[in-house]
Amino acid sequence: MAVTTESASTGALSEPVEQMTLKRRAFTFVERFSLPLAFIVVILAFSLLLPDTFATWNNALAILDQAAPLIVMASGLIVVLVMKEFDLSIGAVAGASAAVSVTLMSYHGVSSSVAILAGIGTGLLVGFANGILVARVGIPSFIATLATGSLLAGLELAIANTTIFEGLGDLYLQLTSGSVFGLPMAFVVAIVFATILGVILRKTVFGRHASAIGDNAVAARLVGLPVDRDRIIAFTVSGGAAALAGVLLTSRAMSFYPGPGNGLMLPAYAAAFLSLSLGQGWRFNIGGTVLGVVFLGAITTGLTMLNQPPWVAAVVQGLVLLTTVMALARRQARR
């Protein structure tokens, strides 16, 4: 009789335990795949609301094409964020670098290839300067990059303060024209760039150093890692990526216009922080960032097709960033 009672009580206890285990597994699944799930929900919602316009292959290609510059910029930003640093100059770097490229072609007759290299070189130089200010001078990255971004915004206007739509070379325009395997050329360029950075972060010594520095910079320095050098490299990569994003922006627009990168910084950070919610560990990653960019692009496109004013998309991007940061803070508090 005692055995029967014990068995019954054990069964009664095991049922809540199993339920808790199932709930925990379900929560873990949702947490790990919240970004893909949210992406699917958004696509389904807009497809139901706009079946004749949003749910088309041409619209999907347009979203990917528009996402290309942001994918490049956000992928470069990830290299800095992995080290727990910030780069607030990326929007200004994109604008100044594009101004350098376009003015060289339009006003000085420079070839497209040289102009592209000059624009990207400008971004690399600014990124290197940011790295020196942070790693060598010791200025917090938030302040250093905010200052250089403000400086670059002024220099951009000094270089080109008006719209320029003449003199752009064929190679420059071909960066975002045509397609490869049915996908927009700009998107293919962005994916190749993001893939290279993803491999570097996951498979190389630099990538391992970056993760170690982000986890504990003091400990990384104590064990002999080149913390200052790797920080300089990270900011240089971020600057070069922002410059390439500016080149892609003006190539797609077939013109230069003042402040082409001004609207990219917030969505770049939003996409980067969205990558935290993909996979285990809540770490910044390139794959999640690319999906985050396309996710935000789908939202923006859907809202535009619903005739919503532009500020609505900006508010949504801000809310996405805020929600992700709050989730990260709560996760860290539970540790």
XYZ file of C-alpha atoms in Angstrom:
335
model
C 0.000 0.000 0.000
C 2.888 2.305 0.871
C 4.500 1.514 -2.447
C 1.315 2.484 -4.278
C 1.115 5.780 -2.415
C 4.771 6.509 -3.121
C 4.317 5.696 -6.816
C 1.283 7.968 -7.028
C 3.113 10.840 -5.353
C 6.141 10.322 -7.564
C 3.922 10.409 -10.644
C 2.229 13.574 -9.395
C 5.615 15.225 -8.906
C 7.078 14.076 -12.213
C 4.220 15.602 -14.204
C 4.944 19.218 -13.109
C 8.649 18.594 -13.644
C 7.983 17.401 -17.198
C 5.751 20.407 -17.816
C 8.467 22.759 -16.555
C 11.004 21.030 -18.792
C 8.744 21.407 -21.828
C 8.129 25.056 -21.022
C 11.844 25.667 -20.616
C 12.577 23.963 -23.928
C 9.861 25.959 -25.669
C 11.190 29.197 -24.181
C 14.736 28.315 -25.238
C 13.574 27.532 -28.775
C 11.680 30.818 -29.078
C 14.635 32.713 -27.602
C 17.142 31.153 -30.006
C 14.979 31.581 -33.100
C 13.021 34.723 -32.216
C 14.449 36.646 -35.188
C 13.521 34.080 -37.888
C 10.111 33.616 -36.268
C 9.493 37.367 -36.198
C 10.659 37.608 -39.814
C 8.172 34.930 -40.885
C 5.354 36.666 -38.999
C 6.143 40.004 -40.665
C 6.284 38.460 -44.149
C 2.975 36.644 -43.619
C 1.274 39.726 -42.182
C 2.250 42.050 -45.026
C 1.549 39.332 -47.598
C -1.999 39.021 -46.293
C -2.470 42.793 -46.185
C -0.832 43.420 -49.569
C -1.120 40.201 -51.596
C -0.792 41.904 -54.989
C 2.172 44.143 -54.216
C 4.198 42.908 -51.237
C 3.922 39.172 -51.884
C 5.739 39.246 -55.228
C 9.165 38.097 -56.362
C 9.985 41.529 -57.791
C 9.293 43.130 -54.432
C 11.499 40.566 -52.709
C 14.338 41.410 -55.097
C 13.785 45.119 -54.456
C 14.046 44.571 -50.691
C 17.315 42.665 -51.128
C 18.693 45.347 -53.440
C 17.865 48.127 -50.979
C 19.332 46.120 -48.093
C 22.784 45.792 -49.692
C 24.477 48.988 -48.404
C 23.125 48.429 -44.903
C 24.324 44.789 -44.897
C 27.841 45.988 -45.690
C 27.793 48.729 -43.056
C 26.271 46.571 -40.321
C 28.664 43.692 -41.041
C 31.646 45.983 -40.528
C 30.055 47.370 -37.375
C 29.820 43.835 -35.955
C 33.623 43.582 -35.862
C 33.699 46.555 -33.476
C 30.714 45.445 -31.412
C 32.243 42.011 -30.828
C 34.956 43.848 -28.888
C 32.319 45.749 -26.878
C 33.171 49.034 -28.602
C 30.995 51.453 -30.581
C 31.435 53.277 -33.875
C 29.113 56.260 -34.236
C 30.927 57.677 -37.261
C 29.752 55.078 -39.793
C 26.992 57.235 -41.306
C 29.329 60.176 -41.783
C 32.085 57.921 -43.143
C 29.678 56.610 -45.788
C 28.776 60.138 -46.859
C 32.312 61.530 -46.923
C 33.719 58.502 -48.746
C 30.986 58.651 -51.370
C 31.661 62.379 -51.801
C 35.350 61.659 -52.410
C 34.594 58.972 -55.007
C 31.959 60.915 -56.922
C 33.799 64.253 -56.994
C 36.973 62.557 -58.236
C 35.030 61.089 -61.161
C 32.791 64.054 -61.889
C 35.139 66.998 -61.362
C 38.588 65.513 -61.963
C 37.992 62.817 -64.582
C 39.408 60.025 -62.425
C 38.560 56.462 -63.496
C 35.896 54.495 -61.652
C 38.334 51.970 -60.207
C 40.614 54.644 -58.767
C 37.620 56.596 -57.434
C 36.225 53.517 -55.710
C 39.595 52.748 -54.131
C 39.942 56.375 -53.031
C 36.502 56.314 -51.390
C 37.165 53.045 -49.573
C 40.639 54.267 -48.665
C 39.061 57.325 -47.061
C 36.918 55.081 -44.877
C 39.883 52.903 -43.954
C 41.909 55.970 -42.992
C 39.123 57.357 -40.804
C 38.611 53.947 -39.205
C 42.341 53.714 -38.502
C 42.227 57.169 -36.884
C 39.279 56.063 -34.740
C 41.244 53.014 -33.662
C 44.244 55.133 -32.689
C 42.052 57.490 -30.668
C 40.454 54.580 -28.807
C 43.366 52.155 -28.432
C 46.353 54.483 -28.125
C 44.981 57.796 -26.862
C 42.441 56.121 -24.588
C 39.341 58.083 -25.573
C 36.118 56.068 -25.085
C 34.892 54.829 -28.460
C 31.495 56.470 -27.992
C 33.084 59.923 -27.685
C 35.900 59.436 -30.203
C 33.708 58.216 -33.045
C 30.992 60.770 -32.311
C 33.611 63.501 -32.678
C 35.096 62.123 -35.910
C 31.599 61.648 -37.306
C 30.774 65.287 -36.667
C 34.064 66.335 -38.263
C 33.409 64.196 -41.338
C 29.895 65.552 -41.768
C 31.388 69.001 -42.152
C 34.127 67.801 -44.497
C 31.547 66.077 -46.676
C 29.782 69.396 -47.228
C 33.119 71.019 -47.994
C 33.836 68.379 -50.630
C 30.367 68.249 -52.193
C 27.396 70.213 -50.882
C 25.084 69.622 -53.811
C 23.630 66.780 -55.821
C 26.009 65.382 -58.458
C 24.573 63.152 -61.135
C 26.996 63.585 -64.022
C 30.358 62.025 -64.669
C 29.905 58.736 -62.787
C 31.874 55.987 -64.524
C 30.424 52.804 -65.937
C 32.240 50.525 -63.487
C 30.952 52.600 -60.596
C 27.372 52.219 -61.772
C 27.814 48.522 -62.567
C 28.401 47.786 -58.881
C 24.638 47.955 -58.380
C 23.273 47.239 -61.849
C 22.390 43.903 -63.323
C 22.071 40.632 -61.489
C 23.926 37.429 -60.645
C 21.960 34.169 -60.603
C 18.786 36.239 -60.577
C 19.839 38.248 -57.503
C 20.643 41.980 -57.541
C 24.337 42.707 -58.079
C 24.494 44.984 -55.010
C 23.079 42.240 -52.797
C 25.608 39.721 -54.141
C 28.454 42.162 -53.409
C 27.095 42.675 -49.891
C 26.708 38.955 -49.200
C 30.235 38.189 -50.417
C 31.590 40.941 -48.175
C 29.548 39.788 -45.168
C 30.586 36.164 -45.725
C 34.269 37.100 -45.753
C 33.886 38.989 -42.476
C 31.898 36.121 -40.994
C 34.655 33.637 -41.829
C 37.283 35.981 -40.379
C 35.390 36.331 -37.106
C 34.693 32.604 -36.748
C 37.751 30.906 -38.224
C 40.794 33.142 -37.764
C 43.102 34.098 -34.918
C 41.882 37.680 -35.149
C 38.296 36.521 -34.681
C 39.208 34.563 -31.572
C 41.131 37.534 -30.241
C 38.144 39.803 -30.889
C 35.825 37.550 -28.890
C 38.330 37.302 -26.038
C 38.739 41.081 -25.927
C 34.984 41.535 -25.872
C 34.609 39.044 -23.029
C 37.341 40.575 -20.872
C 39.808 43.061 -22.315
C 41.905 43.185 -19.135
C 42.333 39.416 -19.035
C 43.083 39.361 -22.775
C 45.872 41.891 -22.257
C 47.274 39.954 -19.302
C 47.611 36.763 -21.355
C 49.487 38.651 -24.050
C 46.868 39.315 -26.722
C 47.548 42.401 -28.886
C 44.461 44.261 -27.654
C 45.408 47.688 -28.998
C 46.387 46.362 -32.419
C 43.192 44.334 -32.779
C 41.046 47.301 -31.771
C 42.720 49.424 -34.416
C 42.083 46.707 -36.996
C 38.418 46.462 -35.951
C 37.789 50.193 -36.356
C 39.663 50.206 -39.655
C 37.420 47.416 -40.961
C 34.321 49.270 -39.750
C 35.430 52.436 -41.548
C 36.165 50.570 -44.765
C 32.788 48.833 -44.641
C 30.985 52.146 -44.110
C 32.866 53.604 -47.070
C 31.869 50.685 -49.304
C 28.266 51.172 -48.169
C 28.466 54.814 -49.252
C 29.821 53.793 -52.642
C 26.988 51.305 -53.104
C 24.401 53.895 -52.058
C 25.506 56.466 -54.604
C 26.066 53.838 -57.284
C 22.477 52.641 -56.908
C 21.148 56.215 -56.880
C 23.372 57.022 -59.916
C 24.221 60.277 -58.160
C 25.653 61.822 -55.028
C 23.364 63.693 -52.643
C 24.369 65.350 -49.350
C 24.229 63.032 -46.338
C 23.652 59.687 -48.095
C 24.621 57.717 -44.993
C 22.703 59.748 -42.411
C 19.797 57.336 -42.243
C 21.846 54.149 -41.976
C 23.367 54.286 -38.506
C 20.212 53.498 -36.482
C 19.104 50.536 -38.644
C 22.706 49.257 -38.713
C 22.782 49.126 -34.920
C 19.258 47.695 -34.789
C 20.224 44.885 -37.188
C 23.460 44.210 -35.301
C 21.674 43.901 -31.968
C 19.002 41.736 -33.562
C 21.768 39.255 -34.360
C 22.114 38.647 -30.602
C 18.786 36.840 -30.615
C 19.891 34.277 -33.204
C 21.520 31.126 -31.854
C 23.047 30.389 -28.497
C 25.188 32.640 -26.367
C 23.669 35.990 -27.337
C 26.741 37.022 -29.307
C 26.970 39.416 -32.211
C 27.173 37.509 -35.481
C 27.166 38.254 -39.193
C 24.409 35.813 -40.199
C 21.919 37.269 -37.750
C 22.891 40.773 -38.827
C 22.157 40.038 -42.490
C 18.781 38.569 -41.548
C 18.146 41.558 -39.284
C 18.795 43.981 -42.137
C 16.395 42.144 -44.469
C 13.851 41.945 -41.628
C 13.965 45.716 -41.103
C 13.859 46.274 -44.852
C 10.722 44.164 -45.155
C 9.059 46.172 -42.382
C 9.997 49.482 -43.998
C 8.791 48.359 -47.420
C 5.525 47.011 -46.033
C 4.805 50.202 -44.100
C 5.582 52.304 -47.180
C 3.182 50.230 -49.272
C 0.555 50.798 -46.603
C 1.075 54.551 -47.124
C 2.511 55.097 -43.669
C 4.688 58.204 -43.201
C 8.494 57.686 -43.065
C 8.692 58.441 -39.349
C 6.732 55.263 -38.568
C 9.554 53.081 -39.917
C 12.092 55.048 -37.852
C 9.983 54.554 -34.724
C 9.716 50.816 -35.409
C 13.492 50.533 -35.863
C 14.047 52.377 -32.601
C 11.601 50.120 -30.784
C 13.292 47.019 -32.209
C 16.680 48.251 -30.976
C 15.288 49.158 -27.550
C 13.505 45.820 -27.155
C 16.607 43.844 -28.095
C 18.828 45.789 -25.692
C 16.294 45.324 -22.885
C 16.183 41.569 -23.564
C 19.980 41.448 -23.478
C 20.053 43.342 -20.176
C 17.522 40.971 -18.624
C 19.490 37.945 -19.802
C 22.695 39.291 -18.308
C 20.879 40.070 -15.049
C 19.760 36.413 -14.785
C 23.360 35.162 -14.950
